[in-house]
Amino acid sequence: AILFLPSESFRTSPSCWTPSRRLRSCSSRPRPGWRMQVWSNPQALEEYQDLLSGKQQVASVDVPSVIVGGGRVGEMLRGAGGGDDVVVGRGGKIPETHEGLDSFPIYVCVPNSELEGVIRSCPSSKLDDLVFVQDGMIEPILKKYALCGNENTQMLPYFTLFSKGGRPQDSLVDLGTDAFGEAKYAGETSICGKWAGALKQRLDRLNLHSRILFYRDWRRAMLEKILFDSVFPLVGSMHKGLSIGEVGQRHTEECQEMITEIAKSLPGTLAVTLMYGVEERLFAYSQHDNVEYRPCKIEQYPFRNGFWYTFSQQAKQIGFPDPTPMHTEYLELAKEKGIIDFNL
């Protein structure tokens, strides 16, 4: 249950648009916000108790697997296997046993829009073996089927596949070391859940850097990537003809303000905070060779910008301030100017 409470610390700042609706530099002054009281997530405590009691998840190993979907990612994972995987076409039947095994990963390599169809067609005994490799906010779909927790395997991809059968290009950025001397990176492919170890073995064979996280931390990393995929293309689209890298260099303040705005809304909307250093990682990632030349296009709307916009609409419907007014303003102006042709 979520209770919306007005914050005493609301401050009103000027809009990022002049009366003539021309873009201008956005000030760093506070924008209207909201505060929500939520039940805290007990998952962090559960993970800590499991660690103390020795009930840490057993690392899985690669075994003959089922791959649903034969596109670029499906072909990549099949090529990294041992030659004994089976590929199931979209709409095909998912087997309950494979190569004499009752337990094996089922890599779901289909577009986000086809995800529910695969889940519905999966035998109930195999639902916990599904491995989701999608990019974008699929959490609402997974929650409908109780597939969004510690044991469920998900991958957050930070690599580029230019063609089916091609070799994946890692998008890892080395940021040096932190205050404790530990290596820190941007663009880290992250995995969580039951079959994380098995998937990591395949990525290792492809020379792709990856890390295994508890679900709670994986979720924070996932939200960070959705933040990048929502903010940089949106800001760039409003300035026409820019690449992702150019947005990071020329419109740093706009991106920073929108990143901060959305990040500040997360404790109230999702009871989560992002990991320290998010801006450093996102701007570094925007300059990676695989990323900086990408054109700015608002894509996969329901799984990126549309996710934040839903919270904005819900808040306004019950008479509370928009938690992300700058994002809403840019998105609605993009619609008004014909930059996007789909319904918000």
Tab-separated table of C-alpha atoms in Angstrom:
chain	number	residue	atom	x	y	z
A	1	ALA	CA	0.000	0.000	0.000
A	2	ILE	CA	1.239	3.484	-0.831
A	3	LEU	CA	0.124	6.638	0.938
A	4	PHE	CA	0.812	9.919	-0.816
A	5	LEU	CA	1.715	12.725	1.586
A	6	PRO	CA	2.366	16.350	0.665
A	7	SER	CA	5.908	17.394	1.507
A	8	GLU	CA	6.558	20.532	3.518
A	9	SER	CA	9.739	21.015	1.523
A	10	PHE	CA	8.055	21.641	-1.836
A	11	ARG	CA	9.629	24.477	-3.763
A	12	THR	CA	8.430	25.931	-7.009
A	13	SER	CA	10.979	26.628	-9.710
A	14	PRO	CA	10.498	28.115	-13.152
A	15	SER	CA	9.688	25.791	-16.007
A	16	CYS	CA	12.422	24.593	-18.319
A	17	TRP	CA	10.515	26.269	-21.129
A	18	THR	CA	10.099	29.949	-21.847
A	19	PRO	CA	6.635	31.247	-22.829
A	20	SER	CA	7.718	30.864	-26.464
A	21	ARG	CA	8.317	27.164	-25.768
A	22	ARG	CA	11.975	27.450	-26.779
A	23	LEU	CA	14.570	25.304	-25.052
A	24	ARG	CA	16.741	27.082	-22.557
A	25	SER	CA	19.260	26.010	-19.971
A	26	CYS	CA	17.581	24.448	-16.964
A	27	SER	CA	18.490	25.832	-13.594
A	28	SER	CA	19.658	23.547	-10.828
A	29	ARG	CA	17.133	24.979	-8.375
A	30	PRO	CA	14.751	22.496	-6.762
A	31	ARG	CA	11.681	21.560	-8.756
A	32	PRO	CA	8.242	20.607	-7.487
A	33	GLY	CA	8.363	17.174	-5.884
A	34	TRP	CA	6.430	14.739	-3.756
A	35	ARG	CA	7.007	12.522	-0.807
A	36	MET	CA	5.303	9.198	-0.262
A	37	GLN	CA	5.241	7.015	2.783
A	38	VAL	CA	5.817	3.381	1.898
A	39	TRP	CA	6.361	0.086	3.640
A	40	SER	CA	10.099	-0.529	3.609
A	41	ASN	CA	11.341	-3.431	1.539
A	42	PRO	CA	12.412	-6.297	3.866
A	43	GLN	CA	14.456	-7.969	1.158
A	44	ALA	CA	17.766	-6.403	2.199
A	45	LEU	CA	17.324	-7.756	5.737
A	46	GLU	CA	16.417	-11.198	4.406
A	47	GLU	CA	19.545	-11.278	2.246
A	48	TYR	CA	21.707	-10.243	5.198
A	49	GLN	CA	20.168	-12.922	7.413
A	50	ASP	CA	20.749	-15.523	4.687
A	51	LEU	CA	24.377	-14.445	4.499
A	52	LEU	CA	24.836	-14.819	8.264
A	53	SER	CA	23.110	-18.197	8.342
A	54	GLY	CA	25.097	-19.536	5.394
A	55	LYS	CA	22.043	-19.863	3.158
A	56	GLN	CA	23.669	-18.132	0.215
A	57	GLN	CA	22.491	-19.149	-3.225
A	58	VAL	CA	24.478	-22.060	-4.679
A	59	ALA	CA	26.315	-21.062	-7.843
A	60	SER	CA	24.826	-22.734	-10.911
A	61	VAL	CA	26.873	-24.191	-13.767
A	62	ASP	CA	26.227	-24.249	-17.480
A	63	VAL	CA	24.233	-27.245	-18.718
A	64	PRO	CA	22.347	-28.113	-21.917
A	65	SER	CA	19.658	-25.451	-22.143
A	66	VAL	CA	16.542	-24.341	-23.972
A	67	ILE	CA	16.613	-21.081	-25.913
A	68	VAL	CA	13.313	-19.445	-26.824
A	69	GLY	CA	13.765	-17.210	-29.853
A	70	GLY	CA	16.429	-17.463	-32.518
A	71	GLY	CA	17.286	-13.802	-32.954
A	72	ARG	CA	20.608	-12.093	-32.289
A	73	VAL	CA	20.752	-12.741	-28.535
A	74	GLY	CA	19.390	-16.269	-28.832
A	75	GLU	CA	21.980	-17.133	-31.467
A	76	MET	CA	24.717	-15.566	-29.352
A	77	LEU	CA	23.826	-17.692	-26.313
A	78	ARG	CA	23.486	-20.835	-28.410
A	79	GLY	CA	26.937	-20.243	-29.858
A	80	ALA	CA	28.395	-19.910	-26.357
A	81	GLY	CA	26.920	-23.243	-25.269
A	82	GLY	CA	28.216	-26.760	-25.681
A	83	GLY	CA	26.289	-27.595	-28.834
A	84	ASP	CA	23.532	-29.463	-27.011
A	85	ASP	CA	20.989	-26.661	-26.619
A	86	VAL	CA	17.593	-26.744	-28.246
A	87	VAL	CA	16.135	-23.621	-29.853
A	88	VAL	CA	12.368	-23.182	-29.592
A	89	GLY	CA	10.731	-20.802	-32.035
A	90	ARG	CA	8.347	-18.139	-30.836
A	91	GLY	CA	5.126	-19.885	-29.924
A	92	GLY	CA	6.863	-23.267	-29.780
A	93	LYS	CA	6.476	-25.783	-26.973
A	94	ILE	CA	8.930	-25.520	-24.086
A	95	PRO	CA	10.066	-29.007	-22.970
A	96	GLU	CA	9.934	-30.089	-19.326
A	97	THR	CA	13.043	-32.276	-19.705
A	98	HIS	CA	16.097	-31.856	-21.909
A	99	GLU	CA	19.116	-34.114	-22.420
A	100	GLY	CA	18.010	-36.197	-19.426
A	101	LEU	CA	17.815	-33.157	-17.147
A	102	ASP	CA	14.800	-31.975	-15.172
A	103	SER	CA	16.419	-28.659	-14.248
A	104	PHE	CA	18.033	-26.418	-16.868
A	105	PRO	CA	17.977	-22.762	-17.938
A	106	ILE	CA	15.346	-21.584	-20.380
A	107	TYR	CA	16.719	-18.435	-22.010
A	108	VAL	CA	13.863	-16.165	-23.064
A	109	CYS	CA	15.271	-14.261	-26.050
A	110	VAL	CA	12.208	-12.503	-27.434
A	111	PRO	CA	11.206	-8.822	-27.639
A	112	ASN	CA	9.562	-7.311	-24.563
A	113	SER	CA	6.222	-7.188	-26.371
A	114	GLU	CA	6.222	-11.002	-26.748
A	115	LEU	CA	7.315	-11.792	-23.213
A	116	GLU	CA	3.897	-12.538	-21.739
A	117	GLY	CA	3.126	-15.033	-24.484
A	118	VAL	CA	6.233	-17.044	-23.602
A	119	ILE	CA	5.432	-16.981	-19.885
A	120	ARG	CA	1.870	-18.160	-20.474
A	121	SER	CA	3.017	-21.013	-22.706
A	122	CYS	CA	5.680	-22.212	-20.267
A	123	PRO	CA	4.851	-25.324	-18.185
A	124	SER	CA	4.245	-24.292	-14.571
A	125	SER	CA	7.020	-26.626	-13.405
A	126	LYS	CA	9.547	-24.682	-15.497
A	127	LEU	CA	8.631	-21.101	-14.641
A	128	ASP	CA	11.458	-20.795	-12.104
A	129	ASP	CA	13.940	-21.828	-14.810
A	130	LEU	CA	13.091	-18.942	-17.130
A	131	VAL	CA	16.048	-16.630	-17.739
A	132	PHE	CA	15.019	-13.132	-18.838
A	133	VAL	CA	17.589	-11.313	-20.972
A	134	GLN	CA	15.402	-8.373	-22.025
A	135	ASP	CA	16.473	-4.742	-21.881
A	136	GLY	CA	13.979	-2.311	-20.326
A	137	MET	CA	11.392	-2.192	-17.558
A	138	ILE	CA	9.703	-5.604	-17.631
A	139	GLU	CA	9.141	-5.712	-13.867
A	140	PRO	CA	5.358	-5.067	-14.058
A	141	ILE	CA	4.983	-8.051	-16.414
A	142	LEU	CA	7.085	-10.356	-14.260
A	143	LYS	CA	5.249	-9.345	-11.089
A	144	LYS	CA	1.941	-10.418	-12.629
A	145	TYR	CA	3.292	-13.968	-12.719
A	146	ALA	CA	5.294	-13.861	-9.455
A	147	LEU	CA	8.555	-14.090	-11.408
A	148	CYS	CA	10.327	-11.090	-9.946
A	149	GLY	CA	12.345	-12.124	-6.897
A	150	ASN	CA	15.561	-13.542	-5.507
A	151	GLU	CA	15.392	-16.857	-7.359
A	152	ASN	CA	14.297	-15.558	-10.753
A	153	THR	CA	17.136	-15.091	-13.221
A	154	GLN	CA	17.468	-11.812	-15.079
A	155	MET	CA	20.247	-10.227	-17.089
A	156	LEU	CA	20.938	-6.535	-17.551
A	157	PRO	CA	22.832	-6.390	-20.872
A	158	TYR	CA	25.561	-3.840	-21.508
A	159	PHE	CA	26.854	-5.137	-24.813
A	160	THR	CA	26.091	-4.551	-28.474
A	161	LEU	CA	25.222	-7.112	-31.138
A	162	PHE	CA	25.361	-5.526	-34.571
A	163	SER	CA	24.130	-8.582	-36.476
A	164	LYS	CA	22.873	-12.110	-35.956
A	165	GLY	CA	25.841	-14.413	-35.639
A	166	GLY	CA	28.202	-11.500	-35.029
A	167	ARG	CA	30.502	-11.245	-32.060
A	168	PRO	CA	29.095	-9.150	-29.203
A	169	GLN	CA	30.943	-5.949	-28.328
A	170	ASP	CA	31.302	-5.178	-24.634
A	171	SER	CA	30.314	-1.671	-23.509
A	172	LEU	CA	32.287	-1.753	-20.262
A	173	VAL	CA	33.959	1.509	-19.180
A	174	ASP	CA	36.885	1.412	-16.743
A	175	LEU	CA	36.531	4.225	-14.203
A	176	GLY	CA	39.695	3.458	-12.255
A	177	THR	CA	39.443	2.670	-8.553
A	178	ASP	CA	37.241	3.884	-5.738
A	179	ALA	CA	38.307	5.241	-2.337
A	180	PHE	CA	38.961	1.690	-1.132
A	181	GLY	CA	41.141	0.785	-4.088
A	182	GLU	CA	38.465	-1.399	-5.690
A	183	ALA	CA	37.968	-1.316	-9.449
A	184	LYS	CA	34.873	0.549	-10.562
A	185	TYR	CA	33.123	0.416	-13.892
A	186	ALA	CA	30.263	1.793	-15.937
A	187	GLY	CA	28.330	-0.370	-18.354
A	188	GLU	CA	28.589	-3.615	-16.362
A	189	THR	CA	26.407	-6.462	-17.557
A	190	SER	CA	24.724	-7.773	-14.397
A	191	ILE	CA	22.940	-11.029	-13.598
A	192	CYS	CA	20.847	-12.221	-10.671
A	193	GLY	CA	18.920	-15.333	-9.727
A	194	LYS	CA	18.997	-19.111	-9.874
A	195	TRP	CA	20.870	-19.542	-13.170
A	196	ALA	CA	23.190	-16.529	-12.841
A	197	GLY	CA	26.301	-18.711	-12.667
A	198	ALA	CA	25.356	-20.659	-15.788
A	199	LEU	CA	24.707	-17.499	-17.779
A	200	LYS	CA	27.926	-15.897	-16.570
A	201	GLN	CA	29.898	-18.898	-17.842
A	202	ARG	CA	28.485	-18.329	-21.312
A	203	LEU	CA	29.270	-14.623	-21.205
A	204	ASP	CA	32.810	-15.403	-20.029
A	205	ARG	CA	33.304	-17.582	-23.114
A	206	LEU	CA	32.342	-14.582	-25.221
A	207	ASN	CA	34.844	-12.381	-23.340
A	208	LEU	CA	32.007	-10.247	-21.986
A	209	HIS	CA	32.503	-8.754	-18.538
A	210	SER	CA	29.651	-9.540	-16.149
A	211	ARG	CA	28.916	-9.635	-12.442
A	212	ILE	CA	26.452	-11.556	-10.287
A	213	LEU	CA	24.368	-9.518	-7.839
A	214	PHE	CA	21.675	-10.121	-5.271
A	215	TYR	CA	18.309	-9.230	-6.767
A	216	ARG	CA	17.996	-6.051	-4.685
A	217	ASP	CA	21.235	-4.596	-6.068
A	218	TRP	CA	20.526	-5.926	-9.551
A	219	ARG	CA	17.235	-4.020	-9.508
A	220	ARG	CA	19.024	-0.781	-8.677
A	221	ALA	CA	21.418	-1.349	-11.577
A	222	MET	CA	18.467	-2.097	-13.868
A	223	LEU	CA	16.721	1.153	-12.915
A	224	GLU	CA	19.953	3.030	-13.585
A	225	LYS	CA	20.108	1.734	-17.149
A	226	ILE	CA	16.450	2.553	-17.781
A	227	LEU	CA	17.217	6.040	-16.499
A	228	PHE	CA	19.979	6.366	-19.105
A	229	ASP	CA	17.813	4.999	-21.918
A	230	SER	CA	15.030	7.430	-20.966
A	231	VAL	CA	16.963	10.645	-20.338
A	232	PHE	CA	19.703	10.897	-22.975
A	233	PRO	CA	17.544	10.085	-26.038
A	234	LEU	CA	14.754	12.390	-24.804
A	235	VAL	CA	17.046	15.367	-24.222
A	236	GLY	CA	18.827	14.715	-27.522
A	237	SER	CA	15.565	14.464	-29.460
A	238	MET	CA	14.627	17.968	-28.361
A	239	HIS	CA	17.834	19.366	-29.855
A	240	LYS	CA	17.565	17.491	-33.179
A	241	GLY	CA	20.271	15.568	-34.944
A	242	LEU	CA	22.454	14.829	-31.947
A	243	SER	CA	24.038	11.542	-31.014
A	244	ILE	CA	24.024	10.117	-27.491
A	245	GLY	CA	27.642	11.148	-26.989
A	246	GLU	CA	26.970	14.718	-28.114
A	247	VAL	CA	24.088	14.993	-25.660
A	248	GLY	CA	26.381	13.965	-22.818
A	249	GLN	CA	28.938	16.590	-23.821
A	250	ARG	CA	26.765	19.535	-24.908
A	251	HIS	CA	23.700	19.255	-22.684
A	252	THR	CA	25.209	18.005	-19.460
A	253	GLU	CA	23.151	20.232	-17.159
A	254	GLU	CA	19.829	19.221	-18.704
A	255	CYS	CA	20.693	15.545	-18.400
A	256	GLN	CA	21.947	15.995	-14.848
A	257	GLU	CA	18.772	17.746	-13.758
A	258	MET	CA	16.501	15.114	-15.281
A	259	ILE	CA	18.591	12.270	-13.840
A	260	THR	CA	18.471	13.855	-10.396
A	261	GLU	CA	14.739	14.491	-10.661
A	262	ILE	CA	13.890	10.887	-11.527
A	263	ALA	CA	16.377	9.473	-9.014
A	264	LYS	CA	14.823	11.547	-6.220
A	265	SER	CA	11.377	10.183	-7.074
A	266	LEU	CA	12.417	6.538	-6.657
A	267	PRO	CA	12.278	6.252	-2.839
A	268	GLY	CA	8.672	7.432	-2.958
A	269	THR	CA	7.499	5.524	-6.021
A	270	LEU	CA	9.433	2.260	-5.801
A	271	ALA	CA	10.983	2.291	-2.303
A	272	VAL	CA	14.476	2.101	-3.799
A	273	THR	CA	17.511	4.344	-4.146
A	274	LEU	CA	20.166	4.202	-6.837
A	275	MET	CA	23.774	3.309	-6.086
A	276	TYR	CA	26.264	6.080	-5.378
A	277	GLY	CA	28.001	7.522	-8.438
A	278	VAL	CA	25.133	7.126	-10.894
A	279	GLU	CA	25.875	10.334	-12.827
A	280	GLU	CA	29.551	9.474	-13.271
A	281	ARG	CA	28.642	6.060	-14.654
A	282	LEU	CA	25.921	7.288	-17.000
A	283	PHE	CA	27.988	10.076	-18.534
A	284	ALA	CA	30.990	7.759	-18.927
A	285	TYR	CA	28.788	5.161	-20.614
A	286	SER	CA	27.452	7.809	-23.020
A	287	GLN	CA	30.998	8.253	-24.368
A	288	HIS	CA	31.708	4.571	-25.026
A	289	ASP	CA	32.509	3.716	-28.652
A	290	ASN	CA	29.453	1.439	-28.890
A	291	VAL	CA	27.147	4.155	-27.577
A	292	GLU	CA	28.343	7.671	-28.401
A	293	TYR	CA	27.382	7.594	-32.104
A	294	ARG	CA	23.869	6.241	-31.592
A	295	PRO	CA	21.189	8.647	-32.833
A	296	CYS	CA	18.808	9.984	-30.216
A	297	LYS	CA	15.478	8.200	-30.712
A	298	ILE	CA	12.725	7.663	-28.161
A	299	GLU	CA	12.244	3.913	-28.439
A	300	GLN	CA	10.581	1.101	-26.474
A	301	TYR	CA	8.370	3.737	-24.884
A	302	PRO	CA	6.295	1.430	-22.608
A	303	PHE	CA	9.505	-0.024	-21.164
A	304	ARG	CA	11.441	3.224	-20.763
A	305	ASN	CA	9.961	6.743	-20.665
A	306	GLY	CA	6.429	5.420	-20.370
A	307	PHE	CA	7.275	3.812	-17.045
A	308	TRP	CA	8.129	7.183	-15.440
A	309	TYR	CA	5.249	8.947	-17.196
A	310	THR	CA	2.767	6.503	-15.646
A	311	PHE	CA	3.786	7.615	-12.153
A	312	SER	CA	3.390	11.253	-13.188
A	313	GLN	CA	-0.146	10.658	-14.437
A	314	GLN	CA	-1.132	8.658	-11.355
A	315	ALA	CA	0.071	11.426	-9.051
A	316	LYS	CA	-1.781	14.160	-10.925
A	317	GLN	CA	-4.978	12.114	-11.056
A	318	ILE	CA	-5.197	12.136	-7.265
A	319	GLY	CA	-4.225	15.783	-6.921
A	320	PHE	CA	-0.540	15.521	-6.085
A	321	PRO	CA	2.417	17.168	-7.809
A	322	ASP	CA	4.149	15.445	-10.681
A	323	PRO	CA	7.196	13.604	-9.242
A	324	THR	CA	9.152	14.132	-12.481
A	325	PRO	CA	7.866	17.401	-13.998
A	326	MET	CA	10.877	18.042	-16.223
A	327	HIS	CA	10.642	14.585	-17.797
A	328	THR	CA	6.900	15.062	-18.319
A	329	GLU	CA	7.413	18.499	-19.846
A	330	TYR	CA	10.005	17.302	-22.336
A	331	LEU	CA	7.988	14.217	-23.248
A	332	GLU	CA	4.736	16.106	-23.816
A	333	LEU	CA	6.502	18.771	-25.877
A	334	ALA	CA	8.098	16.029	-27.980
A	335	LYS	CA	4.591	14.760	-28.668
A	336	GLU	CA	3.326	18.265	-29.447
A	337	LYS	CA	6.160	18.888	-31.909
A	338	GLY	CA	5.646	15.565	-33.675
A	339	ILE	CA	8.996	14.158	-32.576
A	340	ILE	CA	7.120	11.097	-31.357
A	341	ASP	CA	4.040	9.730	-33.105
A	342	PHE	CA	2.689	7.316	-30.483
A	343	ASN	CA	0.236	7.999	-27.674
A	344	LEU	CA	1.647	8.833	-24.272
